[in-house]
């Protein structure tokens, strides 16, 4: 079975450019989470969706960040414009809500903004 | 304010010995706790969990203990193996928070042959 799929795995971009990270959750999972991992702040939740609806975006750092989930099998996290301090590893995770608390993580996207 | 804390950034253990990783939390509403393991360049993978109605859960070499009065949990790995070398994250959730997990900062475990 395919796990959570994220693309790209690595992204290097210049400050001011738009960055789009993509995630395909595990088929059948109805909750999707976006996390960011940095040395300073560890693994922090940015936003999560239940049944494609954003539930809590309180972790989104600024208006430069936005996330969408147009359908049950796809989500994007967009940063526009990007800044060097956005450099981090971004993880997507999915879960079957109502079944267990376990979240299954993708391999992450390492973003470097120069 | 960090609601979930792992105060030891690193731990080194000899192969075959016990590894004990610790985690403290502050939010008394947390009622489910999980441990994740993370290898470099990979996403965290679920390891073991415990509900607040229990004080111990065991799965093979891995045992998680929960002390609610102290707001403390620990992960025991016995015996430790070199393949256990990874970063271990403690996470907590409250049932009224929609499955949201709050993670600790992680502890890097190194198991030496």
PDB file of C-alpha atoms in Angstrom:
ATOM      1  CA  UNK A   1       0.000   0.000   0.000  1.00  0.00           C
ATOM      2  CA  UNK A   2       1.238   3.469  -0.820  1.00  0.00           C
ATOM      3  CA  UNK A   3       1.879   5.689   2.138  1.00  0.00           C
ATOM      4  CA  UNK A   4       1.578   9.442   2.210  1.00  0.00           C
ATOM      5  CA  UNK A   5       3.215  10.891  -0.879  1.00  0.00           C
ATOM      6  CA  UNK A   6       4.850  14.308  -0.902  1.00  0.00           C
ATOM      7  CA  UNK A   7       6.422  16.229  -3.741  1.00  0.00           C
ATOM      8  CA  UNK A   8       8.887  17.587  -4.382  1.00  0.00           C
ATOM      9  CA  UNK A   9      11.307  15.937  -1.943  1.00  0.00           C
ATOM     10  CA  UNK A  10      13.683  18.870  -2.193  1.00  0.00           C
ATOM     11  CA  UNK A  11      13.051  22.426  -3.255  1.00  0.00           C
ATOM     12  CA  UNK A  12      15.588  25.208  -3.553  1.00  0.00           C
ATOM     13  CA  UNK A  13      14.250  28.631  -4.428  1.00  0.00           C
ATOM     14  CA  UNK A  14      15.169  32.262  -4.191  1.00  0.00           C
ATOM     15  CA  UNK A  15      13.643  34.688  -1.757  1.00  0.00           C
ATOM     16  CA  UNK A  16      10.451  36.190  -3.106  1.00  0.00           C
ATOM     17  CA  UNK A  17       9.494  33.224  -5.243  1.00  0.00           C
ATOM     18  CA  UNK A  18       6.296  31.241  -4.825  1.00  0.00           C
ATOM     19  CA  UNK A  19       6.652  27.706  -3.496  1.00  0.00           C
ATOM     20  CA  UNK A  20       4.008  24.984  -3.700  1.00  0.00           C
ATOM     21  CA  UNK A  21       4.313  21.768  -1.755  1.00  0.00           C
ATOM     22  CA  UNK A  22       2.055  18.844  -2.567  1.00  0.00           C
ATOM     23  CA  UNK A  23       0.635  15.961  -0.605  1.00  0.00           C
ATOM     24  CA  UNK A  24      -1.385  12.877  -1.412  1.00  0.00           C
ATOM     25  CA  UNK A  25      -2.779  11.264   1.768  1.00  0.00           C
ATOM     26  CA  UNK A  26      -3.320   7.569   2.292  1.00  0.00           C
ATOM     27  CA  UNK A  27      -6.414   6.457   0.432  1.00  0.00           C
ATOM     28  CA  UNK A  28      -9.416   6.384   2.740  1.00  0.00           C
ATOM     29  CA  UNK A  29      -7.925   8.709   5.343  1.00  0.00           C
ATOM     30  CA  UNK A  30     -10.122  11.712   6.048  1.00  0.00           C
ATOM     31  CA  UNK A  31      -7.822  13.941   8.096  1.00  0.00           C
ATOM     32  CA  UNK A  32      -4.737  15.647   6.745  1.00  0.00           C
ATOM     33  CA  UNK A  33      -2.085  17.587   8.638  1.00  0.00           C
ATOM     34  CA  UNK A  34       0.754  19.873   7.548  1.00  0.00           C
ATOM     35  CA  UNK A  35       3.776  20.182   9.844  1.00  0.00           C
ATOM     36  CA  UNK A  36       7.018  22.094   9.715  1.00  0.00           C
ATOM     37  CA  UNK A  37      10.229  20.929  11.371  1.00  0.00           C
ATOM     38  CA  UNK A  38      13.026  23.318  12.258  1.00  0.00           C
ATOM     39  CA  UNK A  39      15.906  23.117  14.693  1.00  0.00           C
ATOM     40  CA  UNK A  40      14.537  26.008  16.717  1.00  0.00           C
ATOM     41  CA  UNK A  41      10.864  25.063  16.951  1.00  0.00           C
ATOM     42  CA  UNK A  42      10.892  21.303  16.424  1.00  0.00           C
ATOM     43  CA  UNK A  43       7.874  19.699  14.778  1.00  0.00           C
ATOM     44  CA  UNK A  44       4.996  22.161  14.727  1.00  0.00           C
ATOM     45  CA  UNK A  45       1.518  21.785  13.299  1.00  0.00           C
ATOM     46  CA  UNK A  46       0.650  24.379  10.684  1.00  0.00           C
ATOM     47  CA  UNK A  47      -2.889  23.417   9.664  1.00  0.00           C
ATOM     48  CA  UNK A  48      -5.175  20.417   9.511  1.00  0.00           C
ATOM     49  CA  UNK A  49      -8.205  19.372   7.527  1.00  0.00           C
ATOM     50  CA  UNK A  50     -11.061  17.022   8.318  1.00  0.00           C
ATOM     51  CA  UNK A  51     -13.035  15.806   5.306  1.00  0.00           C
ATOM     52  CA  UNK A  52     -11.275  18.419   3.138  1.00  0.00           C
ATOM     53  CA  UNK A  53     -12.355  21.284   5.408  1.00  0.00           C
ATOM     54  CA  UNK A  54      -9.711  23.348   7.224  1.00  0.00           C
ATOM     55  CA  UNK A  55     -10.326  22.965  10.954  1.00  0.00           C
ATOM     56  CA  UNK A  56      -7.418  24.703  12.641  1.00  0.00           C
ATOM     57  CA  UNK A  57      -4.951  26.986  10.896  1.00  0.00           C
ATOM     58  CA  UNK A  58      -3.679  28.689  14.030  1.00  0.00           C
ATOM     59  CA  UNK A  59      -0.191  27.326  13.374  1.00  0.00           C
ATOM     60  CA  UNK A  60       0.162  28.997   9.992  1.00  0.00           C
ATOM     61  CA  UNK A  61       2.894  31.553  10.629  1.00  0.00           C
ATOM     62  CA  UNK A  62       1.799  34.370   8.358  1.00  0.00           C
ATOM     63  CA  UNK A  63      -0.507  35.329   5.544  1.00  0.00           C
ATOM     64  CA  UNK A  64       2.230  34.305   3.178  1.00  0.00           C
ATOM     65  CA  UNK A  65       1.258  30.713   3.943  1.00  0.00           C
ATOM     66  CA  UNK A  66      -1.905  29.140   2.564  1.00  0.00           C
ATOM     67  CA  UNK A  67      -3.163  25.584   2.278  1.00  0.00           C
ATOM     68  CA  UNK A  68      -5.908  23.961   0.274  1.00  0.00           C
ATOM     69  CA  UNK A  69      -7.488  20.559   0.023  1.00  0.00           C
ATOM     70  CA  UNK A  70      -9.647  20.526  -3.107  1.00  0.00           C
ATOM     71  CA  UNK A  71     -10.443  16.830  -2.757  1.00  0.00           C
ATOM     72  CA  UNK A  72      -9.821  13.856  -0.501  1.00  0.00           C
ATOM     73  CA  UNK A  73      -6.672  12.799  -2.314  1.00  0.00           C
ATOM     74  CA  UNK A  74      -4.735  16.028  -2.697  1.00  0.00           C
ATOM     75  CA  UNK A  75      -3.546  18.989  -0.682  1.00  0.00           C
ATOM     76  CA  UNK A  76      -1.166  21.877  -1.283  1.00  0.00           C
ATOM     77  CA  UNK A  77       0.775  24.189   0.972  1.00  0.00           C
ATOM     78  CA  UNK A  78       1.787  27.416  -0.710  1.00  0.00           C
ATOM     79  CA  UNK A  79       4.246  30.064   0.418  1.00  0.00           C
ATOM     80  CA  UNK A  80       4.113  33.361  -1.429  1.00  0.00           C
ATOM     81  CA  UNK A  81       6.481  35.149  -1.269  1.00  0.00           C
ATOM     82  CA  UNK A  82       9.038  32.835   0.277  1.00  0.00           C
ATOM     83  CA  UNK A  83      11.686  34.050   2.725  1.00  0.00           C
ATOM     84  CA  UNK A  84      14.935  32.478   3.976  1.00  0.00           C
ATOM     85  CA  UNK A  85      13.370  31.847   7.403  1.00  0.00           C
ATOM     86  CA  UNK A  86      10.860  29.524   5.733  1.00  0.00           C
ATOM     87  CA  UNK A  87      13.686  27.047   5.137  1.00  0.00           C
ATOM     88  CA  UNK A  88      12.648  23.846   6.919  1.00  0.00           C
ATOM     89  CA  UNK A  89      11.371  20.343   6.329  1.00  0.00           C
ATOM     90  CA  UNK A  90       7.636  20.268   5.683  1.00  0.00           C
ATOM     91  CA  UNK A  91       5.730  17.093   6.477  1.00  0.00           C
ATOM     92  CA  UNK A  92       2.271  16.022   5.514  1.00  0.00           C
ATOM     93  CA  UNK A  93       0.452  13.395   7.566  1.00  0.00           C
ATOM     94  CA  UNK A  94      -2.915  11.685   7.287  1.00  0.00           C
ATOM     95  CA  UNK A  95      -5.200   9.817   9.615  1.00  0.00           C
ATOM     96  CA  UNK A  96      -8.501   8.005   9.660  1.00  0.00           C
ATOM     97  CA  UNK A  97     -10.523  10.216  11.950  1.00  0.00           C
ATOM     98  CA  UNK A  98     -12.647   8.397  14.495  1.00  0.00           C
ATOM     99  CA  UNK A  99     -10.548   5.247  14.253  1.00  0.00           C
ATOM    100  CA  UNK A 100      -7.283   6.106  15.987  1.00  0.00           C
ATOM    101  CA  UNK A 101      -5.036   8.990  16.872  1.00  0.00           C
ATOM    102  CA  UNK A 102      -2.146   7.639  14.823  1.00  0.00           C
ATOM    103  CA  UNK A 103      -1.001   9.877  12.039  1.00  0.00           C
ATOM    104  CA  UNK A 104       1.003   8.538   9.120  1.00  0.00           C
ATOM    105  CA  UNK A 105       3.685  10.839   7.826  1.00  0.00           C
ATOM    106  CA  UNK A 106       5.078  11.379   4.387  1.00  0.00           C
ATOM    107  CA  UNK A 107       8.826  11.588   3.732  1.00  0.00           C
ATOM    108  CA  UNK A 108       8.813  15.378   3.858  1.00  0.00           C
ATOM    109  CA  UNK A 109       9.887  18.184   1.566  1.00  0.00           C
ATOM    110  CA  UNK A 110      13.135  19.907   2.408  1.00  0.00           C
ATOM    111  CA  UNK A 111      12.748  23.560   1.448  1.00  0.00           C
ATOM    112  CA  UNK A 112      15.708  25.884   1.141  1.00  0.00           C
ATOM    113  CA  UNK A 113      15.080  29.551   0.432  1.00  0.00           C
ATOM    114  CA  UNK A 114      18.209  31.515  -0.493  1.00  0.00           C
TER     115      UNK A 114
ATOM    116  CA  UNK B   1       4.752  27.601  26.019  1.00  0.00           C
ATOM    117  CA  UNK B   2       5.783  24.065  25.343  1.00  0.00           C
ATOM    118  CA  UNK B   3       3.030  21.704  26.347  1.00  0.00           C
ATOM    119  CA  UNK B   4       5.107  18.590  25.643  1.00  0.00           C
ATOM    120  CA  UNK B   5       8.744  18.515  26.681  1.00  0.00           C
ATOM    121  CA  UNK B   6      11.550  16.100  26.110  1.00  0.00           C
ATOM    122  CA  UNK B   7      14.340  17.485  28.224  1.00  0.00           C
ATOM    123  CA  UNK B   8      17.100  15.206  26.981  1.00  0.00           C
ATOM    124  CA  UNK B   9      18.180  16.105  23.452  1.00  0.00           C
ATOM    125  CA  UNK B  10      20.326  12.998  23.225  1.00  0.00           C
ATOM    126  CA  UNK B  11      20.919   9.624  24.844  1.00  0.00           C
ATOM    127  CA  UNK B  12      23.656   7.068  24.278  1.00  0.00           C
ATOM    128  CA  UNK B  13      23.201   3.428  25.268  1.00  0.00           C
ATOM    129  CA  UNK B  14      25.154   0.237  24.823  1.00  0.00           C
ATOM    130  CA  UNK B  15      23.643  -2.488  22.656  1.00  0.00           C
ATOM    131  CA  UNK B  16      21.648  -4.965  24.733  1.00  0.00           C
ATOM    132  CA  UNK B  17      20.991  -2.493  27.537  1.00  0.00           C
ATOM    133  CA  UNK B  18      17.767  -0.663  28.327  1.00  0.00           C
ATOM    134  CA  UNK B  19      17.019   2.707  26.737  1.00  0.00           C
ATOM    135  CA  UNK B  20      14.686   5.000  28.677  1.00  0.00           C
ATOM    136  CA  UNK B  21      13.327   8.081  26.948  1.00  0.00           C
ATOM    137  CA  UNK B  22      11.342  10.577  28.965  1.00  0.00           C
ATOM    138  CA  UNK B  23       8.571  13.031  28.202  1.00  0.00           C
ATOM    139  CA  UNK B  24       6.681  15.537  30.359  1.00  0.00           C
ATOM    140  CA  UNK B  25       3.470  17.382  29.570  1.00  0.00           C
ATOM    141  CA  UNK B  26       1.623  20.270  31.123  1.00  0.00           C
ATOM    142  CA  UNK B  27      -1.886  20.086  29.684  1.00  0.00           C
ATOM    143  CA  UNK B  28      -4.141  17.927  31.875  1.00  0.00           C
ATOM    144  CA  UNK B  29      -6.616  17.648  28.978  1.00  0.00           C
ATOM    145  CA  UNK B  30      -4.256  15.359  27.065  1.00  0.00           C
ATOM    146  CA  UNK B  31      -5.703  11.863  27.077  1.00  0.00           C
ATOM    147  CA  UNK B  32      -3.716  10.013  24.435  1.00  0.00           C
ATOM    148  CA  UNK B  33       0.025   9.789  23.991  1.00  0.00           C
ATOM    149  CA  UNK B  34       2.161   8.465  21.180  1.00  0.00           C
ATOM    150  CA  UNK B  35       5.802   7.812  20.444  1.00  0.00           C
ATOM    151  CA  UNK B  36       7.245   8.244  16.978  1.00  0.00           C
ATOM    152  CA  UNK B  37      10.626   7.250  15.644  1.00  0.00           C
ATOM    153  CA  UNK B  38      12.382   9.238  12.953  1.00  0.00           C
ATOM    154  CA  UNK B  39      15.358   8.291  10.812  1.00  0.00           C
ATOM    155  CA  UNK B  40      17.250  10.970   8.841  1.00  0.00           C
ATOM    156  CA  UNK B  41      15.597  12.046   5.595  1.00  0.00           C
ATOM    157  CA  UNK B  42      12.416  10.147   6.453  1.00  0.00           C
ATOM    158  CA  UNK B  43       9.113  11.112   8.036  1.00  0.00           C
ATOM    159  CA  UNK B  44       8.298  10.115  11.606  1.00  0.00           C
ATOM    160  CA  UNK B  45       6.852   6.626  11.954  1.00  0.00           C
ATOM    161  CA  UNK B  46       4.422   5.575  14.650  1.00  0.00           C
ATOM    162  CA  UNK B  47       5.913   3.322  17.289  1.00  0.00           C
ATOM    163  CA  UNK B  48       3.571   2.836  20.238  1.00  0.00           C
ATOM    164  CA  UNK B  49       0.780   4.665  22.028  1.00  0.00           C
ATOM    165  CA  UNK B  50      -1.092   4.748  25.317  1.00  0.00           C
ATOM    166  CA  UNK B  51      -4.469   5.988  26.424  1.00  0.00           C
ATOM    167  CA  UNK B  52      -4.799   7.906  29.671  1.00  0.00           C
ATOM    168  CA  UNK B  53      -6.967   5.119  31.088  1.00  0.00           C
ATOM    169  CA  UNK B  54      -3.912   2.882  31.162  1.00  0.00           C
ATOM    170  CA  UNK B  55      -0.551   3.205  32.857  1.00  0.00           C
ATOM    171  CA  UNK B  56       1.396   0.787  30.687  1.00  0.00           C
ATOM    172  CA  UNK B  57       1.371  -0.514  27.155  1.00  0.00           C
ATOM    173  CA  UNK B  58       3.793  -3.059  25.784  1.00  0.00           C
ATOM    174  CA  UNK B  59       4.662  -4.071  22.244  1.00  0.00           C
ATOM    175  CA  UNK B  60       7.598  -6.401  21.881  1.00  0.00           C
ATOM    176  CA  UNK B  61      10.770  -4.640  22.999  1.00  0.00           C
ATOM    177  CA  UNK B  62       8.916  -1.355  23.494  1.00  0.00           C
ATOM    178  CA  UNK B  63       6.972  -0.378  26.606  1.00  0.00           C
ATOM    179  CA  UNK B  64       5.398   2.968  27.357  1.00  0.00           C
ATOM    180  CA  UNK B  65       4.619   3.977  30.933  1.00  0.00           C
ATOM    181  CA  UNK B  66       2.254   6.778  31.870  1.00  0.00           C
ATOM    182  CA  UNK B  67       2.199   8.551  35.225  1.00  0.00           C
ATOM    183  CA  UNK B  68      -0.761  10.923  35.072  1.00  0.00           C
ATOM    184  CA  UNK B  69      -0.251  12.459  38.480  1.00  0.00           C
ATOM    185  CA  UNK B  70       3.277  13.457  37.495  1.00  0.00           C
ATOM    186  CA  UNK B  71       2.250  14.258  33.908  1.00  0.00           C
ATOM    187  CA  UNK B  72       5.116  12.098  32.757  1.00  0.00           C
ATOM    188  CA  UNK B  73       5.559   9.280  30.299  1.00  0.00           C
ATOM    189  CA  UNK B  74       8.514   7.187  29.341  1.00  0.00           C
ATOM    190  CA  UNK B  75       9.469   4.799  26.581  1.00  0.00           C
ATOM    191  CA  UNK B  76      11.549   1.759  27.473  1.00  0.00           C
ATOM    192  CA  UNK B  77      13.397  -0.201  24.823  1.00  0.00           C
ATOM    193  CA  UNK B  78      14.746  -3.555  25.962  1.00  0.00           C
ATOM    194  CA  UNK B  79      17.106  -4.788  24.692  1.00  0.00           C
ATOM    195  CA  UNK B  80      18.368  -1.862  22.679  1.00  0.00           C
ATOM    196  CA  UNK B  81      19.699  -2.583  19.201  1.00  0.00           C
ATOM    197  CA  UNK B  82      21.874  -0.466  16.884  1.00  0.00           C
ATOM    198  CA  UNK B  83      18.897  -0.201  14.492  1.00  0.00           C
ATOM    199  CA  UNK B  84      17.008   1.648  17.221  1.00  0.00           C
ATOM    200  CA  UNK B  85      19.336   4.616  16.739  1.00  0.00           C
ATOM    201  CA  UNK B  86      17.002   7.431  15.663  1.00  0.00           C
ATOM    202  CA  UNK B  87      15.234  10.507  16.959  1.00  0.00           C
ATOM    203  CA  UNK B  88      12.257   9.693  19.156  1.00  0.00           C
ATOM    204  CA  UNK B  89       9.339  12.092  19.470  1.00  0.00           C
ATOM    205  CA  UNK B  90       6.727  12.057  22.157  1.00  0.00           C
ATOM    206  CA  UNK B  91       3.300  13.410  21.121  1.00  0.00           C
ATOM    207  CA  UNK B  92       0.085  14.128  22.982  1.00  0.00           C
ATOM    208  CA  UNK B  93      -3.513  14.676  21.995  1.00  0.00           C
ATOM    209  CA  UNK B  94      -6.738  15.766  23.646  1.00  0.00           C
ATOM    210  CA  UNK B  95      -9.958  14.113  22.511  1.00  0.00           C
ATOM    211  CA  UNK B  96     -11.652  17.479  22.055  1.00  0.00           C
ATOM    212  CA  UNK B  97      -8.924  18.705  19.700  1.00  0.00           C
ATOM    213  CA  UNK B  98      -9.843  16.786  16.564  1.00  0.00           C
ATOM    214  CA  UNK B  99      -6.837  14.512  16.539  1.00  0.00           C
ATOM    215  CA  UNK B 100      -4.314  17.314  16.687  1.00  0.00           C
ATOM    216  CA  UNK B 101      -0.934  16.110  18.014  1.00  0.00           C
ATOM    217  CA  UNK B 102       1.464  18.248  20.007  1.00  0.00           C
ATOM    218  CA  UNK B 103       5.036  17.023  19.680  1.00  0.00           C
ATOM    219  CA  UNK B 104       8.015  17.254  21.970  1.00  0.00           C
ATOM    220  CA  UNK B 105      11.379  18.410  20.672  1.00  0.00           C
ATOM    221  CA  UNK B 106      12.710  14.892  20.270  1.00  0.00           C
ATOM    222  CA  UNK B 107      15.502  12.820  21.809  1.00  0.00           C
ATOM    223  CA  UNK B 108      18.250  11.425  19.631  1.00  0.00           C
ATOM    224  CA  UNK B 109      19.051   7.878  20.706  1.00  0.00           C
ATOM    225  CA  UNK B 110      22.357   6.330  19.786  1.00  0.00           C
ATOM    226  CA  UNK B 111      22.798   2.617  20.459  1.00  0.00           C
ATOM    227  CA  UNK B 112      26.430   1.606  20.296  1.00  0.00           C
ATOM    228  CA  UNK B 113      27.509  -1.941  19.383  1.00  0.00           C
TER     229      UNK B 113
END
